[in-house]
Every structure is written in C-alpha cells, then in structure tokens.
Short mmCIF file of C-alpha atoms in Angstrom, two decimals:
data_model
loop_
_atom_site.label_atom_id
_atom_site.label_comp_id
_atom_site.label_asym_id
_atom_site.label_seq_id
_atom_site.Cartn_x
_atom_site.Cartn_y
_atom_site.Cartn_z
CA PRO A 1180 -67.17 30.05 25.75
CA ALA A 1181 -63.93 31.11 24.17
CA HIS A 1182 -60.80 30.03 25.93
CA THR A 1183 -58.04 32.64 26.37
CA ALA A 1184 -54.43 31.61 26.56
CA PRO A 1185 -52.92 32.13 29.99
CA ALA A 1186 -50.81 35.24 30.24
CA HIS A 1187 -47.12 34.61 30.49
CA THR A 1188 -45.16 36.90 32.85
CA ALA A 1189 -41.60 37.72 31.88
CA GLU A 1190 -39.06 36.33 34.26
CA PRO A 1191 -36.46 38.83 35.48
CA ALA A 1192 -33.11 38.49 33.78
CA PRO A 1193 -30.36 37.19 36.06
CA LEU A 1194 -28.16 39.91 37.51
CA ARG A 1195 -24.64 39.96 36.23
CA ALA A 1196 -21.92 40.09 38.82
CA GLN A 1197 -20.14 43.41 38.78
CA PRO A 1198 -16.41 43.10 38.25
CA ALA A 1199 -14.33 43.85 41.32
CA VAL A 1200 -12.63 47.22 41.23
CA ASP A 1201 -8.88 47.01 41.66
CA PRO A 1202 -7.82 49.49 44.40
CA ALA A 1203 -4.60 50.12 42.50
CA ILE A 1204 -6.65 51.39 39.53
CA VAL A 1205 -8.60 53.72 41.80
CA ASP A 1206 -5.36 55.16 43.16
CA LEU A 1207 -4.16 55.83 39.63
CA ALA A 1208 -7.33 57.81 38.98
CA VAL A 1209 -6.54 60.40 41.68
CA PRO A 1210 -6.73 63.89 40.14
CA ALA A 1211 -3.41 65.54 39.38
CA ASP A 1212 -3.98 68.41 41.81
CA ARG A 1213 -4.67 65.99 44.64
CA ALA A 1214 -1.58 63.98 43.75
CA ALA A 1215 0.46 67.19 43.89
CA ARG A 1216 -0.86 67.88 47.37
CA GLY A 1217 0.20 64.37 48.33
CA ALA A 1218 3.90 65.21 48.29
CA LEU A 1219 5.81 63.75 51.21
CA TRP A 1220 6.98 65.59 54.31
CA ARG A 1221 10.06 63.89 55.78
CA PRO A 1222 10.97 65.03 59.31
CA SER A 1223 14.38 64.17 60.79
CA VAL A 1224 16.02 64.25 64.21
CA LEU A 1225 19.81 63.90 64.37
CA ALA A 1226 22.59 64.22 66.95
CA GLN A 1227 25.56 66.24 65.68
CA ALA A 1228 29.28 66.49 66.30
CA HIS A 1229 30.59 69.95 65.30
CA TYR A 1230 34.03 71.25 64.38
CA VAL A 1231 34.71 74.99 64.21
CA SER A 1232 37.83 77.06 63.66
CA GLY A 1233 37.90 80.77 64.49
CA ALA A 1234 35.05 80.98 67.00
CA LEU A 1235 37.24 80.19 70.03
CA PRO A 1236 40.97 80.65 70.76
CA ARG A 1237 41.66 77.21 69.28
CA PRO A 1238 39.79 74.89 66.89
CA ALA A 1239 37.10 73.12 68.87
CA LEU A 1240 34.78 70.12 68.83
CA GLY A 1241 31.24 70.52 70.11
CA ALA A 1242 27.89 68.73 70.17
CA GLY A 1243 24.46 69.66 68.94
CA LEU A 1244 20.95 68.69 67.87
CA LEU A 1245 19.45 68.98 64.40
CA LEU A 1246 15.69 69.14 63.71
CA ALA A 1247 14.75 69.14 60.03
CA ALA A 1248 11.79 68.69 57.68
CA GLU A 1249 12.04 68.02 53.93
CA TYR A 1250 9.37 68.77 51.34
CA ARG A 1251 9.78 68.37 47.57
CA GLY A 1252 13.56 68.45 47.72
CA LEU A 1253 13.73 71.48 50.05
CA GLN A 1254 14.70 71.06 53.70
CA GLY A 1255 14.27 73.49 56.58
CA ARG A 1256 16.68 73.05 59.49
CA LEU A 1257 17.07 74.15 63.09
CA GLU A 1258 20.49 73.48 64.64
CA LEU A 1259 21.45 73.97 68.29
CA ALA A 1260 25.13 73.59 69.23
CA LEU A 1261 27.42 74.08 72.22
CA TRP A 1262 31.22 73.98 72.48
CA PRO A 1263 33.20 73.28 75.68
CA ALA A 1264 35.07 76.10 77.40
CA GLN A 1265 38.64 77.01 76.48
CA PRO A 1266 41.12 79.01 78.61
CA PHE A 1267 42.16 82.45 77.41
CA ALA A 1268 44.59 84.90 79.04
CA PHE A 1269 42.88 88.27 79.43
CA LEU A 1270 45.88 89.54 81.36
CA THR A 1271 49.36 88.66 80.13
CA GLY A 1272 52.75 89.19 81.70
CA PRO A 1273 53.98 88.35 85.21
CA ARG A 1274 50.44 88.57 86.65
CA ALA A 1275 48.78 86.49 83.93
CA ALA A 1276 45.09 85.77 84.55
CA GLU A 1277 43.00 83.32 82.53
CA VAL A 1278 39.28 82.92 82.07
CA ASP A 1279 37.32 80.20 80.30
CA LEU A 1280 35.53 81.14 77.07
CA GLN A 1281 32.51 79.19 75.91
CA THR A 1282 30.31 79.56 72.84
CA GLY A 1283 26.95 78.26 71.67
CA SER A 1284 24.73 78.89 68.67
CA ALA A 1285 21.23 78.52 67.27
CA ALA A 1286 20.99 78.41 63.48
CA LEU A 1287 18.25 78.30 60.85
CA GLY A 1288 19.06 76.88 57.44
CA LEU A 1289 17.47 76.05 54.10
CA CYS A 1290 18.86 73.23 51.95
CA SER A 1291 18.14 72.19 48.38
CA ARG A 1292 18.72 68.68 47.11
CA LEU A 1293 21.15 68.84 44.18
CA ILE A 1294 21.69 65.17 43.35
CA ALA A 1295 20.00 61.97 44.56
CA ALA A 1296 21.20 58.47 43.70
CA ALA A 1297 19.55 55.18 44.63
CA LEU A 1298 21.97 52.59 45.94
CA ALA A 1299 21.65 48.87 46.57
CA ALA A 1300 21.30 49.83 50.23
CA GLY A 1301 19.58 53.18 50.74
CA GLU A 1302 19.85 56.52 48.98
CA LEU A 1303 22.71 59.00 48.66
CA GLN A 1304 22.01 62.74 48.42
CA LEU A 1305 24.09 65.84 47.79
CA ALA A 1306 22.63 69.12 49.07
CA GLY A 1307 23.58 72.79 49.20
CA CYS A 1308 22.51 74.99 52.11
CA VAL A 1309 22.39 78.59 53.26
CA ARG A 1310 22.15 79.38 56.96
CA GLY A 1311 22.13 82.14 59.51
CA ALA A 1312 23.07 81.75 63.17
CA PHE A 1313 22.83 83.62 66.44
CA VAL A 1314 26.05 83.06 68.45
CA ARG A 1315 26.65 83.77 72.14
CA LEU A 1316 30.23 84.01 73.40
CA THR A 1317 30.60 83.85 77.18
CA SER A 1318 33.49 84.31 79.60
CA LEU A 1319 32.88 82.26 82.72
CA SER A 1320 33.49 83.87 86.09
CA SER A 1321 36.87 83.31 87.73
CA ARG A 1322 38.72 84.45 90.84
CA ASP A 1323 39.87 87.60 89.06
CA TYR A 1324 37.03 88.41 86.67
CA ALA A 1325 33.25 88.38 86.68
CA ALA A 1326 31.33 86.59 83.94
CA GLY A 1327 30.70 88.43 80.70
CA ALA A 1328 29.04 87.78 77.35
CA THR A 1329 28.62 89.13 73.85
CA GLN A 1330 26.39 88.13 70.94
CA TYR A 1331 26.86 88.27 67.19
CA GLY A 1332 25.46 86.75 64.02
CA THR A 1333 26.89 84.65 61.21
CA LEU A 1334 25.86 84.03 57.61
CA GLY A 1335 27.18 81.00 55.84
CA SER A 1336 26.81 78.16 53.37
CA ARG A 1337 27.18 74.40 53.53
CA LEU A 1338 27.67 71.51 51.13
CA GLY A 1339 26.51 68.20 52.50
CA LEU A 1340 26.37 64.51 51.69
CA SER A 1341 23.79 62.29 53.36
CA TRP A 1342 22.93 58.60 53.26
CA VAL A 1343 19.49 57.27 54.24
CA TYR A 1344 18.65 53.60 54.69
CA SER A 1345 15.39 52.34 56.21
CA GLY A 1346 15.05 55.57 58.19
CA LEU A 1347 18.64 55.66 59.45
CA GLN A 1348 20.36 58.87 58.31
CA LEU A 1349 24.06 59.74 58.26
CA GLU A 1350 25.11 63.24 57.21
CA LEU A 1351 28.44 65.00 56.63
CA MET A 1352 28.52 68.77 56.02
CA GLY A 1353 31.17 71.43 55.68
CA GLY A 1354 31.32 75.11 54.85
CA LEU A 1355 32.19 78.65 55.83
CA ASP A 1356 30.51 81.18 58.14
CA VAL A 1357 31.09 84.94 58.06
CA ALA A 1358 30.70 86.71 61.42
CA ARG A 1359 28.80 89.99 61.60
CA GLY A 1360 28.51 92.53 64.39
CA GLU A 1361 30.51 93.51 67.47
CA ARG A 1362 32.02 90.37 68.98
CA THR A 1363 35.00 91.41 71.13
CA LEU A 1364 34.96 90.14 74.70
CA GLY A 1365 37.20 91.05 77.61
CA PRO A 1366 37.35 93.15 80.78
CA ALA A 1367 38.47 96.77 80.60
CA SER A 1368 41.24 96.02 83.10
CA GLY A 1369 42.79 93.34 80.89
CA ASN A 1370 45.39 93.98 78.21
CA ASN A 1371 44.24 91.18 75.88
CA ARG A 1372 40.69 90.88 74.52
CA PHE A 1373 39.33 88.03 72.44
CA THR A 1374 37.66 88.59 69.05
CA PRO A 1375 36.34 85.65 67.00
CA GLU A 1376 37.58 85.62 63.43
CA SER A 1377 35.44 87.04 60.65
CA ALA A 1378 35.70 83.84 58.56
CA GLN A 1379 35.03 80.62 60.47
CA LEU A 1380 35.46 77.15 58.98
CA ALA A 1381 32.88 74.64 60.14
CA ALA A 1382 32.04 70.97 59.66
CA SER A 1383 29.54 68.57 61.20
CA LEU A 1384 28.85 64.86 61.33
CA ALA A 1385 25.29 63.84 62.20
CA LEU A 1386 23.56 60.54 62.89
CA GLY A 1387 19.85 60.10 63.50
CA TRP A 1388 16.50 59.10 62.12
CA GLN A 1389 14.42 60.23 59.16
CA PHE A 1390 10.79 59.37 59.82
CA GLY A 1391 8.50 57.92 57.15
CA GLY A 1392 6.94 60.56 54.94
CA THR A 1393 3.41 61.78 55.69
CA ARG A 1394 1.15 63.11 52.97
CA ALA A 1395 0.23 66.79 52.97
CA GLU A 1396 -3.50 67.18 52.29
#
C-alpha cells in the first residue's frame, strides 16, 4: 500500500506585544471642541477692607465679603460691604441734635483681565471692571429722632491689581462710583439733611483664596 506523508499543521504565529499607550499622547488627541469646553472655572472667596469718600459725612473705612468666579479671563463678582455709623447733626444751633448714619451696599461687577504676568512666585494680573451697586443709607434711632432710611444706586468702574500664589490671592482695587436716584435723608423737623455726593471715590484691599480650577464639561 502507498504511504502518505503525515499532514503538517501550521503552528500559530506568536502574538506580538502591543506597545503601551502613553496617557499623555491620548490627552493630546482630545478634539478641539472638547478642549475648548475644558476651560477652567476659578472661584474665589476674599475678605475686603473698603475705603469710600462721599457716601457718609466723612471718608470711612468698612469691611466686606467678595465672592467671584473667573472663566476665560472674565470674572463675575458679588460684593457685600458695610461701613460703621458716623454722627451727623440734623439739627444745628443751640439745640443741636445728632443721629448716627450708617451705610451698606451690595454690588455686582464684571471684570476683564487686561494683562497677566508670570512671576518667580505666583502670577500678577491687571484687570478692569464695571459694577453696579444697591446702597442703603440709614439713620439710627436716637432720643430725638426715629430711625429712617433711603436707598439709591451707583454705577462705577474699577482698575485692579491682583497677585495669586498657590491659591492665596491678594487684590488692590480703586475707582469711582456715580450715585443715581433720590438719596437725601433727614427728618422734616431738622434744618440740616444729609445727601451723599454724586461722585464717590472708592478703594478696596482684599485677601482670600482662589480655588483650583475645575473643568467645564
């Protein structure tokens, strides 16, 4: 009988190890539109010291709180401030009578980053802002007069310099506010009523924390 050669089965070729994918390369391959959506939000919380001239009988120092969020060089701001009371004579002459005037404000602002410079320690930024505020002027009750209040609005601008280092933020701002609306306060029986000035100079020094940016999806 004829002998047939044994059939030879092909052995499977050895599998080649797949090269490891570098995560950094994958990140670089993120589509442009997704990268645009990944811009950073940077929220901030700062304590403020305020100076104002023209809102009370004398230039005054007050305190406040600033809440802010920055996105692509634009920053939205909410500022709450309160100034201590100052005496004011509603009635002059031999029977002079004084009351204490106090003011507080809530302001919304929008800032745009103009210049940013990286330093050996942190970053320095120059920003310009526009803002509007609701202001409440109050006369506290006294032995001769009952309490009273009036409200008005202001529109203004600010120029500010801030320094950020490892989350710590220091900010100095100054500018001018223009008062709008009826803002005279005083009893009808008095012969001297107080009216805040139309142009009010303002400055603030703030210290607080800028939190690490979170990506907007």
